[in-house]
Tab-separated table of C-alpha atoms in Angstrom:
chain	number	residue	atom	x	y	z
A	1	MET	CA	121.631	112.173	14.208
A	2	TYR	CA	120.460	113.058	10.588
A	3	ARG	CA	121.857	109.860	8.667
A	4	SER	CA	120.810	107.602	11.502
A	5	ILE	CA	116.723	108.953	11.183
A	6	ALA	CA	117.057	109.125	7.603
A	7	LYS	CA	118.544	106.456	6.849
A	8	THR	CA	115.672	104.554	9.472
A	9	PHE	CA	112.937	106.076	7.987
A	10	GLU	CA	114.413	104.682	4.521
A	11	THR	CA	114.683	101.458	6.351
A	12	THR	CA	110.613	101.719	7.114
A	13	ILE	CA	109.602	102.989	3.753
A	14	LEU	CA	111.616	99.310	2.073
A	15	VAL	CA	110.411	97.466	4.459
A	16	ILE	CA	106.448	98.232	4.061
A	17	SER	CA	107.373	98.058	0.035
A	18	MET	CA	108.223	94.383	0.663
A	19	VAL	CA	105.115	93.942	2.912
A	20	VAL	CA	102.575	95.528	-0.226
A	21	PHE	CA	104.592	93.197	-2.966
A	22	ALA	CA	104.465	90.334	-0.214
A	23	VAL	CA	100.800	90.644	0.621
A	24	ALA	CA	99.601	91.731	-2.939
A	25	THR	CA	101.127	89.713	-5.653
A	26	PRO	CA	99.373	86.441	-3.904
A	27	ILE	CA	96.241	87.999	-3.752
A	28	LEU	CA	95.926	89.586	-7.234
A	29	SER	CA	97.234	86.661	-8.782
A	30	ARG	CA	95.205	84.118	-7.201
A	31	GLU	CA	94.060	81.197	-9.785
A	32	LEU	CA	95.822	82.871	-12.832
A	33	PRO	CA	98.651	79.789	-14.673
A	34	PHE	CA	102.572	80.901	-14.404
A	35	TRP	CA	102.315	83.478	-16.800
A	36	GLY	CA	99.205	85.483	-15.294
A	37	LEU	CA	101.447	84.695	-12.149
A	38	MET	CA	104.361	86.167	-13.541
A	39	LEU	CA	102.619	89.145	-15.538
A	40	VAL	CA	100.946	90.309	-12.001
A	41	ALA	CA	103.989	90.240	-9.833
A	42	GLY	CA	106.229	92.106	-12.348
A	43	THR	CA	103.067	94.945	-12.926
A	44	VAL	CA	103.018	95.051	-8.674
A	45	PHE	CA	106.983	95.300	-8.665
A	46	VAL	CA	107.281	98.045	-10.629
A	47	LEU	CA	104.574	99.664	-8.873
A	48	VAL	CA	106.049	99.131	-5.260
A	49	ARG	CA	109.440	100.033	-6.777
A	50	PHE	CA	108.273	103.492	-8.069
A	51	PHE	CA	106.028	103.880	-4.496
A	52	TYR	CA	109.363	103.623	-2.430
A	53	ASP	CA	111.060	105.896	-4.849
A	54	TYR	CA	108.705	108.770	-4.867
A	55	ILE	CA	107.876	108.437	-0.679
A	56	ASN	CA	111.682	107.637	0.089
A	57	GLN	CA	112.614	110.595	-2.259
A	58	ARG	CA	110.493	112.920	-0.925
A	59	ILE	CA	110.300	111.922	2.714
A	60	GLN	CA	114.068	111.948	2.532
A	61	GLY	CA	114.166	116.057	1.116
A	62	LEU	CA	111.546	116.980	3.719
A	63	ILE	CA	114.231	115.489	6.510
A	64	LYS	CA	117.067	116.575	5.304
A	65	ASP	CA	115.181	120.394	5.132
A	66	TRP	CA	113.931	120.094	8.587
A	67	PHE	CA	117.493	119.681	10.108
A	68	TYR	CA	119.350	122.179	8.147
A	69	ASN	CA	116.765	124.625	8.415
A	70	ARG	CA	116.651	124.233	12.290
A	71	GLY	CA	119.143	125.740	15.259
A	72	ASP	CA	122.249	126.638	14.471
A	73	THR	CA	122.794	124.830	11.094
A	74	ARG	CA	120.873	126.946	9.144
A	75	LEU	CA	123.407	129.448	9.357
A	76	LEU	CA	125.731	127.727	7.558
A	77	VAL	CA	123.098	127.029	5.180
A	78	HIS	CA	122.257	130.401	4.379
A	79	PHE	CA	126.415	130.305	3.666
A	80	VAL	CA	126.315	127.850	1.675
A	81	ASP	CA	123.165	129.091	-0.332
A	82	ARG	CA	125.366	132.208	-0.578
A	83	LEU	CA	128.570	130.449	-1.450
A	84	ARG	CA	126.427	129.894	-4.719
A	85	PHE	CA	126.414	132.722	-6.036
A	86	CYS	CA	129.632	134.321	-5.276
A	87	PHE	CA	131.886	134.756	-8.190
A	88	THR	CA	134.654	137.516	-6.997
A	89	ILE	CA	136.613	138.076	-3.673
A	90	GLY	CA	134.351	140.399	-3.249
A	91	ASP	CA	131.101	138.827	-3.320
A	92	LEU	CA	132.843	136.566	-0.533
A	93	ILE	CA	134.323	138.303	1.651
A	94	SER	CA	130.309	139.971	1.632
A	95	ALA	CA	129.691	136.474	2.319
A	96	PHE	CA	131.270	135.810	5.672
A	97	ARG	CA	130.402	139.457	6.829
A	98	GLU	CA	126.424	139.230	6.011
A	99	ILE	CA	126.303	135.970	7.028
A	100	LEU	CA	129.419	134.247	9.418
A	101	GLU	CA	130.459	137.598	11.395
A	102	LYS	CA	127.220	139.387	11.560
A	103	HIS	CA	124.971	136.420	12.414
A	104	ALA	CA	127.202	133.524	13.128
A	105	ASP	CA	129.025	136.214	15.389
A	106	SER	CA	132.390	134.467	13.274
A	107	THR	CA	135.463	135.027	12.753
A	108	ILE	CA	137.572	134.650	9.372
A	109	MET	CA	140.814	134.242	8.374
A	110	PHE	CA	140.989	133.865	4.521
A	111	MET	CA	145.259	133.119	4.129
A	112	GLU	CA	147.650	132.829	0.894
A	113	MET	CA	149.477	130.209	2.644
A	114	THR	CA	152.239	129.886	-0.818
A	115	LYS	CA	153.012	133.857	0.325
A	116	ARG	CA	152.079	133.673	3.816
A	117	TYR	CA	149.486	136.499	2.872
A	118	MET	CA	146.254	137.497	4.653
A	119	VAL	CA	143.898	137.449	1.616
A	120	TYR	CA	140.809	138.832	4.553
A	121	ASN	CA	140.420	138.781	8.874
A	122	SER	CA	137.796	139.469	10.791
A	123	PRO	CA	138.277	142.699	12.507
A	124	THR	CA	137.794	141.293	15.774
A	125	ILE	CA	140.485	140.446	18.759
A	126	ILE	CA	141.274	136.668	17.223
A	127	GLY	CA	141.191	137.681	13.588
A	128	MET	CA	144.317	140.134	14.278
A	129	ASP	CA	146.521	138.829	16.473
A	130	GLN	CA	149.714	138.023	14.759
A	131	HIS	CA	150.065	134.716	17.256
A	132	VAL	CA	147.618	132.818	15.691
A	133	PHE	CA	148.267	133.518	12.223
A	134	ASP	CA	151.832	132.864	12.675
A	135	GLU	CA	150.467	129.542	14.871
A	136	LEU	CA	147.722	128.198	11.153
A	137	VAL	CA	151.126	128.889	9.218
A	138	ARG	CA	152.938	126.839	11.637
A	139	HIS	CA	149.943	124.189	11.662
A	140	TYR	CA	148.863	123.577	7.978
A	141	GLU	CA	151.050	125.726	6.099
A	142	SER	CA	151.179	122.946	3.839
A	143	TRP	CA	147.443	120.551	3.925
A	144	LYS	CA	145.649	118.657	1.363
A	145	ASP	CA	142.878	119.943	-0.458
A	146	GLY	CA	139.153	119.357	2.106
A	147	ILE	CA	137.327	120.609	5.280
A	148	TYR	CA	138.786	120.037	9.082
A	149	PHE	CA	138.061	121.038	12.771
A	150	PHE	CA	140.654	122.963	15.048
A	151	ASP	CA	140.148	122.937	18.822
A	152	ASP	CA	140.635	125.940	21.276
A	153	ASN	CA	144.672	125.128	21.077
A	154	LEU	CA	144.897	125.128	16.548
A	155	ASP	CA	145.401	121.219	17.192
A	156	LEU	CA	143.601	119.487	14.623
A	157	VAL	CA	140.465	117.153	16.333
A	158	SER	CA	138.733	114.645	14.391
A	159	ASN	CA	134.997	115.315	15.834
A	160	HIS	CA	133.743	118.958	15.351
A	161	ARG	CA	131.639	118.089	19.158
A	162	ILE	CA	134.928	119.288	20.751
A	163	GLY	CA	136.514	121.583	17.909
A	164	ARG	CA	136.249	125.584	18.477
A	165	GLY	CA	135.715	126.110	14.372
A	166	PHE	CA	136.933	124.678	11.274
A	167	PHE	CA	138.380	125.485	7.806
A	168	LEU	CA	139.176	124.746	4.475
A	169	VAL	CA	141.896	123.446	2.680
A	170	SER	CA	141.644	124.358	-1.423
A	171	GLY	CA	144.888	124.946	-3.107
A	172	ASN	CA	146.989	127.514	-1.365
A	173	LEU	CA	144.454	129.583	-0.047
A	174	HIS	CA	142.655	128.547	3.835
A	175	CYS	CA	139.534	129.499	4.955
A	176	TYR	CA	140.045	129.575	9.260
A	177	VAL	CA	136.552	129.828	10.483
A	178	PHE	CA	136.338	130.093	14.283
A	179	MET	CA	132.527	129.308	15.158
A	180	ARG	CA	131.990	129.056	19.356
A	181	PHE	CA	128.685	127.186	18.412
A	182	VAL	CA	130.606	125.181	15.597
A	183	ARG	CA	129.774	121.648	18.144
A	184	ASN	CA	126.062	121.881	17.652
A	185	ILE	CA	126.138	121.897	14.118
A	186	ASP	CA	125.053	118.656	12.229
A	187	LYS	CA	128.512	117.187	10.028
A	188	GLU	CA	126.043	116.560	6.868
A	189	ILE	CA	126.360	120.517	6.057
A	190	PHE	CA	130.472	120.823	6.311
A	191	PRO	CA	131.138	118.922	3.035
A	192	GLU	CA	128.694	121.303	0.962
A	193	ILE	CA	130.103	123.769	2.351
A	194	PHE	CA	133.523	122.519	1.077
A	195	ALA	CA	131.875	121.035	-2.438
A	196	GLU	CA	130.740	125.289	-2.542
A	197	TYR	CA	134.027	126.554	-1.855
A	198	ALA	CA	135.660	125.123	-4.161
A	199	ASN	CA	132.933	125.802	-6.704
A	200	PHE	CA	133.540	129.500	-6.221
A	201	LEU	CA	137.183	129.443	-6.301
A	202	LYS	CA	136.764	127.545	-9.774
A	203	ARG	CA	134.556	130.285	-10.923
A	204	ASN	CA	136.550	133.433	-9.713
A	205	GLU	CA	139.782	131.696	-11.225
A	206	THR	CA	138.490	131.421	-14.548
A	207	ILE	CA	136.536	134.928	-14.253
A	208	GLU	CA	139.935	136.829	-13.160
A	209	LYS	CA	141.618	134.556	-15.906
A	210	MET	CA	139.496	136.174	-18.481
A	211	PHE	CA	139.580	139.601	-17.623
A	212	ALA	CA	143.281	139.273	-16.914
A	213	ILE	CA	143.301	138.315	-20.976
A	214	ALA	CA	141.634	140.425	-21.952
A	215	ALA	CA	142.556	143.519	-19.856
A	216	VAL	CA	146.265	143.181	-20.595
A	217	SER	CA	147.308	140.935	-23.428
A	218	LYS	CA	144.324	141.376	-25.803
A	219	GLU	CA	144.158	137.930	-26.728
A	220	TRP	CA	140.615	137.469	-27.805
A	221	SER	CA	141.538	133.691	-28.781
A	222	MET	CA	142.671	132.589	-25.133
A	223	VAL	CA	138.949	134.108	-23.495
A	224	ALA	CA	136.911	132.417	-26.376
A	225	GLU	CA	139.335	129.162	-25.419
A	226	THR	CA	138.362	129.690	-21.497
A	227	GLN	CA	135.085	130.022	-22.249
A	228	ARG	CA	134.713	127.274	-24.455
A	229	ALA	CA	135.536	125.214	-21.990
A	230	PHE	CA	131.754	125.990	-20.648
A	231	LEU	CA	130.647	124.041	-23.580
A	232	PRO	CA	130.634	120.310	-23.213
A	233	LYS	CA	133.545	118.579	-25.684
A	234	LYS	CA	131.164	116.078	-26.149
A	235	LEU	CA	128.045	115.155	-25.755
A	236	PRO	CA	126.944	112.394	-22.771
A	237	GLU	CA	125.699	109.267	-23.807
A	238	ILE	CA	122.025	109.079	-22.554
A	239	PRO	CA	119.545	105.990	-22.679
A	240	LYS	CA	116.631	106.195	-25.971
A	241	VAL	CA	118.020	109.670	-27.010
A	242	GLU	CA	120.475	110.398	-29.685
A	243	LEU	CA	122.108	113.860	-29.188
A	244	ALA	CA	123.893	115.851	-31.888
A	245	SER	CA	125.402	119.618	-31.923
A	246	TYR	CA	126.651	122.363	-33.765
A	247	PHE	CA	127.780	125.113	-32.134
A	248	LYS	CA	129.419	128.364	-34.316
A	249	PRO	CA	130.621	131.701	-32.974
A	250	LEU	CA	129.716	134.368	-35.183
A	251	VAL	CA	133.215	135.714	-33.535
A	252	ASN	CA	136.284	134.299	-31.374
A	253	VAL	CA	133.749	134.773	-27.668
A	254	SER	CA	130.159	133.638	-28.435
A	255	GLY	CA	127.064	134.525	-26.295
A	256	ASP	CA	125.053	131.041	-27.048
A	257	TYR	CA	125.262	128.578	-24.860
A	258	TYR	CA	123.539	124.644	-24.621
A	259	ASP	CA	124.754	121.694	-22.358
A	260	VAL	CA	123.362	118.278	-22.012
A	261	LEU	CA	122.713	117.285	-17.925
A	262	PRO	CA	121.662	113.583	-17.192
A	263	ILE	CA	119.661	113.632	-13.816
A	264	ASP	CA	119.175	109.784	-13.436
A	265	THR	CA	118.544	106.959	-15.756
A	266	ASP	CA	115.414	108.368	-17.056
A	267	ARG	CA	115.771	112.311	-17.428
A	268	THR	CA	117.970	114.131	-18.911
A	269	LEU	CA	118.245	118.235	-18.767
A	270	LEU	CA	118.222	119.668	-21.840
A	271	LEU	CA	119.619	123.908	-21.910
A	272	LEU	CA	120.452	125.975	-24.534
A	273	GLY	CA	120.439	129.588	-24.673
A	274	ASP	CA	121.501	133.025	-25.516
A	275	VAL	CA	123.236	136.111	-24.178
A	276	SER	CA	122.494	139.960	-25.041
A	277	GLY	CA	125.161	141.386	-26.861
A	278	LYS	CA	128.831	139.858	-27.613
A	279	GLY	CA	132.190	140.823	-26.077
A	280	LEU	CA	133.469	139.991	-22.699
A	281	ALA	CA	130.967	140.779	-20.972
A	282	ALA	CA	128.484	137.970	-22.845
A	283	ALA	CA	130.986	135.792	-22.657
A	284	LEU	CA	131.022	136.317	-18.654
A	285	ILE	CA	127.600	136.004	-18.789
A	286	MET	CA	127.881	132.471	-20.640
A	287	GLY	CA	129.666	131.044	-18.309
A	288	ILE	CA	127.785	132.252	-15.364
A	289	VAL	CA	124.839	130.663	-16.048
A	290	VAL	CA	126.170	126.961	-17.266
A	291	ASN	CA	128.039	126.870	-14.142
A	292	THR	CA	125.064	127.884	-12.255
A	293	ILE	CA	122.808	125.436	-13.499
A	294	ARG	CA	125.838	122.719	-13.359
A	295	ILE	CA	126.322	122.739	-9.616
A	296	MET	CA	122.709	123.071	-8.887
A	297	GLU	CA	121.468	120.070	-6.752
A	298	LYS	CA	117.806	120.206	-8.029
A	299	LYS	CA	118.277	120.250	-12.098
A	300	ASP	CA	114.657	118.784	-12.548
A	301	GLU	CA	113.005	122.141	-10.657
A	302	LEU	CA	113.017	124.060	-13.413
A	303	GLU	CA	111.644	126.922	-11.960
A	304	GLN	CA	114.094	127.231	-9.509
A	305	VAL	CA	116.933	126.729	-11.904
A	306	VAL	CA	115.490	129.275	-14.163
A	307	ARG	CA	115.405	132.012	-10.661
A	308	THR	CA	118.849	131.073	-9.803
A	309	VAL	CA	120.115	131.744	-13.376
A	310	ASP	CA	118.390	135.046	-12.852
A	311	GLY	CA	119.710	135.581	-9.241
A	312	ALA	CA	122.910	135.117	-10.197
A	313	ILE	CA	122.818	137.546	-13.618
A	314	LYS	CA	121.344	140.204	-11.265
A	315	GLY	CA	124.407	139.756	-9.209
A	316	MET	CA	126.649	140.902	-11.755
A	317	LYS	CA	125.459	143.978	-11.790
A	318	LEU	CA	126.484	144.083	-15.594
A	319	GLN	CA	124.572	146.908	-17.768
A	320	ASP	CA	121.540	145.562	-20.140
A	321	LYS	CA	122.879	141.822	-19.712
A	322	TYR	CA	120.408	139.428	-20.143
A	323	THR	CA	119.610	135.842	-21.486
A	324	VAL	CA	116.870	134.027	-23.333
A	325	LEU	CA	117.041	130.170	-22.178
A	326	PHE	CA	115.281	127.040	-23.024
A	327	LEU	CA	114.980	124.408	-20.699
A	328	GLY	CA	113.651	120.778	-20.740
A	329	LEU	CA	113.709	117.873	-18.949
A	330	LEU	CA	113.219	114.917	-20.791
A	331	ASP	CA	111.652	112.300	-19.457
A	332	THR	CA	112.429	108.537	-21.420
A	333	GLN	CA	110.340	106.578	-19.077
A	334	LYS	CA	106.790	109.069	-19.095
A	335	MET	CA	107.801	109.824	-22.044
A	336	GLU	CA	107.189	113.534	-21.983
A	337	LEU	CA	108.936	116.812	-22.151
A	338	SER	CA	108.569	119.917	-19.352
A	339	TYR	CA	110.104	122.915	-20.308
A	340	ILE	CA	110.469	126.488	-20.194
A	341	ASN	CA	110.835	128.826	-22.423
A	342	ALA	CA	112.365	132.201	-21.877
A	343	SER	CA	112.091	133.737	-25.134
A	344	MET	CA	113.674	131.522	-27.413
A	345	ALA	CA	112.778	131.044	-30.675
A	346	ASP	CA	110.439	128.411	-30.882
A	347	PRO	CA	112.222	125.114	-30.457
A	348	LEU	CA	109.674	122.705	-32.379
A	349	ILE	CA	109.052	119.094	-32.078
A	350	ILE	CA	108.814	116.980	-35.113
A	351	SER	CA	106.317	113.637	-34.145
A	352	GLU	CA	105.504	110.941	-36.901
A	353	THR	CA	101.678	110.569	-36.975
A	354	LYS	CA	98.933	108.516	-38.641
A	355	ALA	CA	98.046	112.054	-39.981
A	356	GLY	CA	102.259	112.297	-41.523
A	357	ARG	CA	104.974	114.224	-39.854
A	358	GLN	CA	103.757	116.843	-37.770
A	359	ILE	CA	105.545	119.674	-36.018
A	360	ARG	CA	104.741	121.235	-32.771
A	361	ARG	CA	106.313	124.135	-31.773
A	362	LEU	CA	107.338	124.926	-28.106
A	363	GLY	CA	105.922	128.436	-27.648
A	364	SER	CA	107.442	131.623	-24.973
A	365	ASN	CA	106.000	131.105	-21.362
A	366	CYS	CA	108.576	133.160	-19.753
A	367	SER	CA	110.054	136.473	-19.812
A	368	VAL	CA	113.483	137.149	-20.968
A	369	ILE	CA	116.611	135.719	-17.057
A	370	GLY	CA	118.120	138.574	-15.664
A	371	ILE	CA	116.748	141.681	-16.143
A	372	LEU	CA	113.374	141.752	-15.341
A	373	ASP	CA	110.883	140.390	-12.700
A	374	LEU	CA	109.858	137.136	-12.392
A	375	ASP	CA	106.344	137.394	-11.112
A	376	SER	CA	105.834	134.055	-12.787
A	377	VAL	CA	107.115	131.559	-14.126
A	378	GLY	CA	105.638	128.778	-16.776
A	379	VAL	CA	106.226	124.857	-16.640
A	380	ASP	CA	104.466	123.711	-19.374
A	381	THR	CA	104.694	119.593	-20.084
A	382	VAL	CA	103.562	118.111	-23.618
A	383	LYS	CA	103.887	114.095	-24.578
A	384	LEU	CA	106.463	112.761	-26.152
A	385	LEU	CA	105.962	109.869	-29.362
A	386	PRO	CA	108.728	107.518	-30.011
A	387	GLY	CA	111.229	108.350	-33.319
A	388	ASP	CA	110.083	112.580	-31.886
A	389	VAL	CA	112.858	115.027	-32.687
A	390	ILE	CA	113.591	118.095	-30.657
A	391	LEU	CA	114.889	120.909	-32.691
A	392	MET	CA	116.146	123.826	-30.120
A	393	ALA	CA	117.844	126.715	-31.918
A	394	SER	CA	119.527	130.084	-31.475
A	395	ASP	CA	117.476	133.080	-33.516
A	396	GLY	CA	121.265	132.319	-35.992
A	397	VAL	CA	119.810	129.031	-37.530
A	398	SER	CA	116.210	130.710	-37.883
A	399	GLU	CA	116.575	134.863	-38.724
A	400	VAL	CA	119.630	133.927	-40.992
A	401	SER	CA	119.604	136.284	-44.434
A	402	ASN	CA	119.905	136.000	-47.952
A	403	GLU	CA	121.039	138.701	-50.710
A	404	GLN	CA	117.546	139.218	-50.800
A	405	GLY	CA	117.446	140.118	-47.090
A	406	GLU	CA	114.701	136.610	-46.616
A	407	MET	CA	115.868	135.294	-43.186
A	408	LEU	CA	115.528	130.996	-43.209
A	409	GLY	CA	113.143	130.610	-40.804
A	410	ASP	CA	110.521	133.048	-43.538
A	411	THR	CA	111.122	130.767	-46.336
A	412	GLU	CA	108.705	128.658	-47.695
A	413	GLY	CA	110.708	125.307	-47.440
A	414	TRP	CA	112.184	125.523	-44.127
A	415	ILE	CA	109.828	123.418	-42.634
A	416	ASP	CA	109.465	120.878	-45.813
A	417	PHE	CA	113.772	120.937	-44.763
A	418	VAL	CA	113.208	120.571	-41.027
A	419	VAL	CA	109.969	117.825	-41.553
A	420	GLU	CA	111.796	115.574	-44.258
A	421	GLU	CA	115.355	116.403	-43.348
A	422	SER	CA	114.517	115.376	-39.206
A	423	ARG	CA	114.132	111.613	-40.829
A	424	CYS	CA	117.479	111.108	-40.614
A	425	SER	CA	119.997	110.046	-37.654
A	426	ALA	CA	120.409	113.282	-34.901
A	427	GLN	CA	124.257	113.825	-36.165
A	428	GLU	CA	123.026	113.701	-39.802
A	429	PHE	CA	120.142	116.106	-38.838
A	430	VAL	CA	122.420	118.393	-37.294
A	431	GLN	CA	125.034	118.729	-40.114
A	432	LYS	CA	121.832	118.820	-42.838
A	433	LEU	CA	120.921	122.284	-41.274
A	434	SER	CA	124.180	123.637	-40.375
A	435	ASP	CA	124.732	123.338	-44.516
A	436	LEU	CA	121.408	125.008	-44.906
A	437	VAL	CA	122.551	128.070	-42.850
A	438	ILE	CA	125.538	128.796	-44.395
A	439	THR	CA	123.982	127.877	-48.084
A	440	HIS	CA	121.057	130.456	-47.938
A	441	ALA	CA	123.984	132.544	-46.260
A	442	SER	CA	125.785	131.964	-49.273
A	443	GLY	CA	127.408	135.960	-50.572
A	444	THR	CA	126.320	137.482	-47.306
A	445	LYS	CA	127.984	137.570	-43.803
A	446	LEU	CA	126.777	135.707	-40.879
A	447	ARG	CA	125.000	138.387	-38.630
A	448	ASP	CA	124.793	136.042	-35.111
A	449	ASP	CA	126.817	132.604	-33.507
A	450	VAL	CA	124.954	129.873	-35.109
A	451	THR	CA	123.871	127.273	-32.597
A	452	VAL	CA	121.848	124.434	-32.907
A	453	LEU	CA	120.648	120.621	-30.291
A	454	VAL	CA	119.320	117.855	-31.198
A	455	ALA	CA	117.850	114.753	-29.295
A	456	LYS	CA	115.975	112.507	-31.120
A	457	VAL	CA	113.401	109.740	-29.004
A	458	GLN	CA	114.692	106.283	-30.103
A	459	GLU	CA	112.042	103.714	-31.334
């Protein structure tokens, strides 16, 4: 039902757009020469395409929200939302109990198939029935990853409308959900359930690995290696944008992080942040922040991104842990940058103007994330010019001190350096900046992680 209605609206909007183009072009280009006709047709096409994309995206979102937030489907939507904030098996079991068992009247059997071990079972007649357990092992002991449906006899069925429940398979972990009203659920929600279930298992595996390494072997270099997996191995290639980065942790395990996440052909999410403190707790928070943002569907909704990260950090219940964070949504079509600066050292935009090269500071418009209540989250937008350079850096850059105790950001030559050297390519600029940090600290030890991310809008 959801797909057919969504497709109907999409087709209707497309037809309307085609009619508008077909009618508007002859009217606007009447009595114009051929080149004028082509110019008008191109302009009308671009406007109509923008209209189609915008209206279709909005309507598709409204249709999805309407379908997903009505009837029995909304309970599984709540479960999916809860899964996004689960990091441990304990978190997952709480989600089972508080949503699927309490509100959806479901029975859960969460099993490790290789060992034939019941990780969790609901305290119901079905959940505690040894015969049901044995039958599930007999039917599905070796199964491919995915989501499937079963009937009253525990046999596999392809249509959830005749099903008694569904089960999720990821590796050796199987999660069986007995649900009376599974046939009333909109089928589009099931792939989302599996995707979030798989994401949860990856998060849980990483966290368990980091705790195990730290607690048993104390091999912090291995913890650092696991943590590095959260950072981009290679920056993506973005049309009209030149990217470069530098990352130097003070010790093996860092609280700094950065990422570049393409949203579509024109929009890219830039992020750079710093978790309070050092050690395993900071590394865990860093991994949670990056992973939470990466799996979000609507990364362009910056306020929602910040609030989701805030909830994820608070959900870990690690005392006095928070993050500062800069989120920048770079739009090369509109030539603008929308951003939230949650108490990061001010990112800079260096522009070439008629009056010479100028610097704009992107000041803080949000408090730190993960420890305080976020009453309001501001999103600011600035226009960009071709050739603009966006410099994001952790406080390990501007606050690095020399032997006299003078911080780099307070020196007379700091701004001049940024203004002049930003003329270089992004990679050269980052290299020269990292060299400057090392040179300035010559004779003293670095006291913080050093992380830099540069985005240069190409002319």
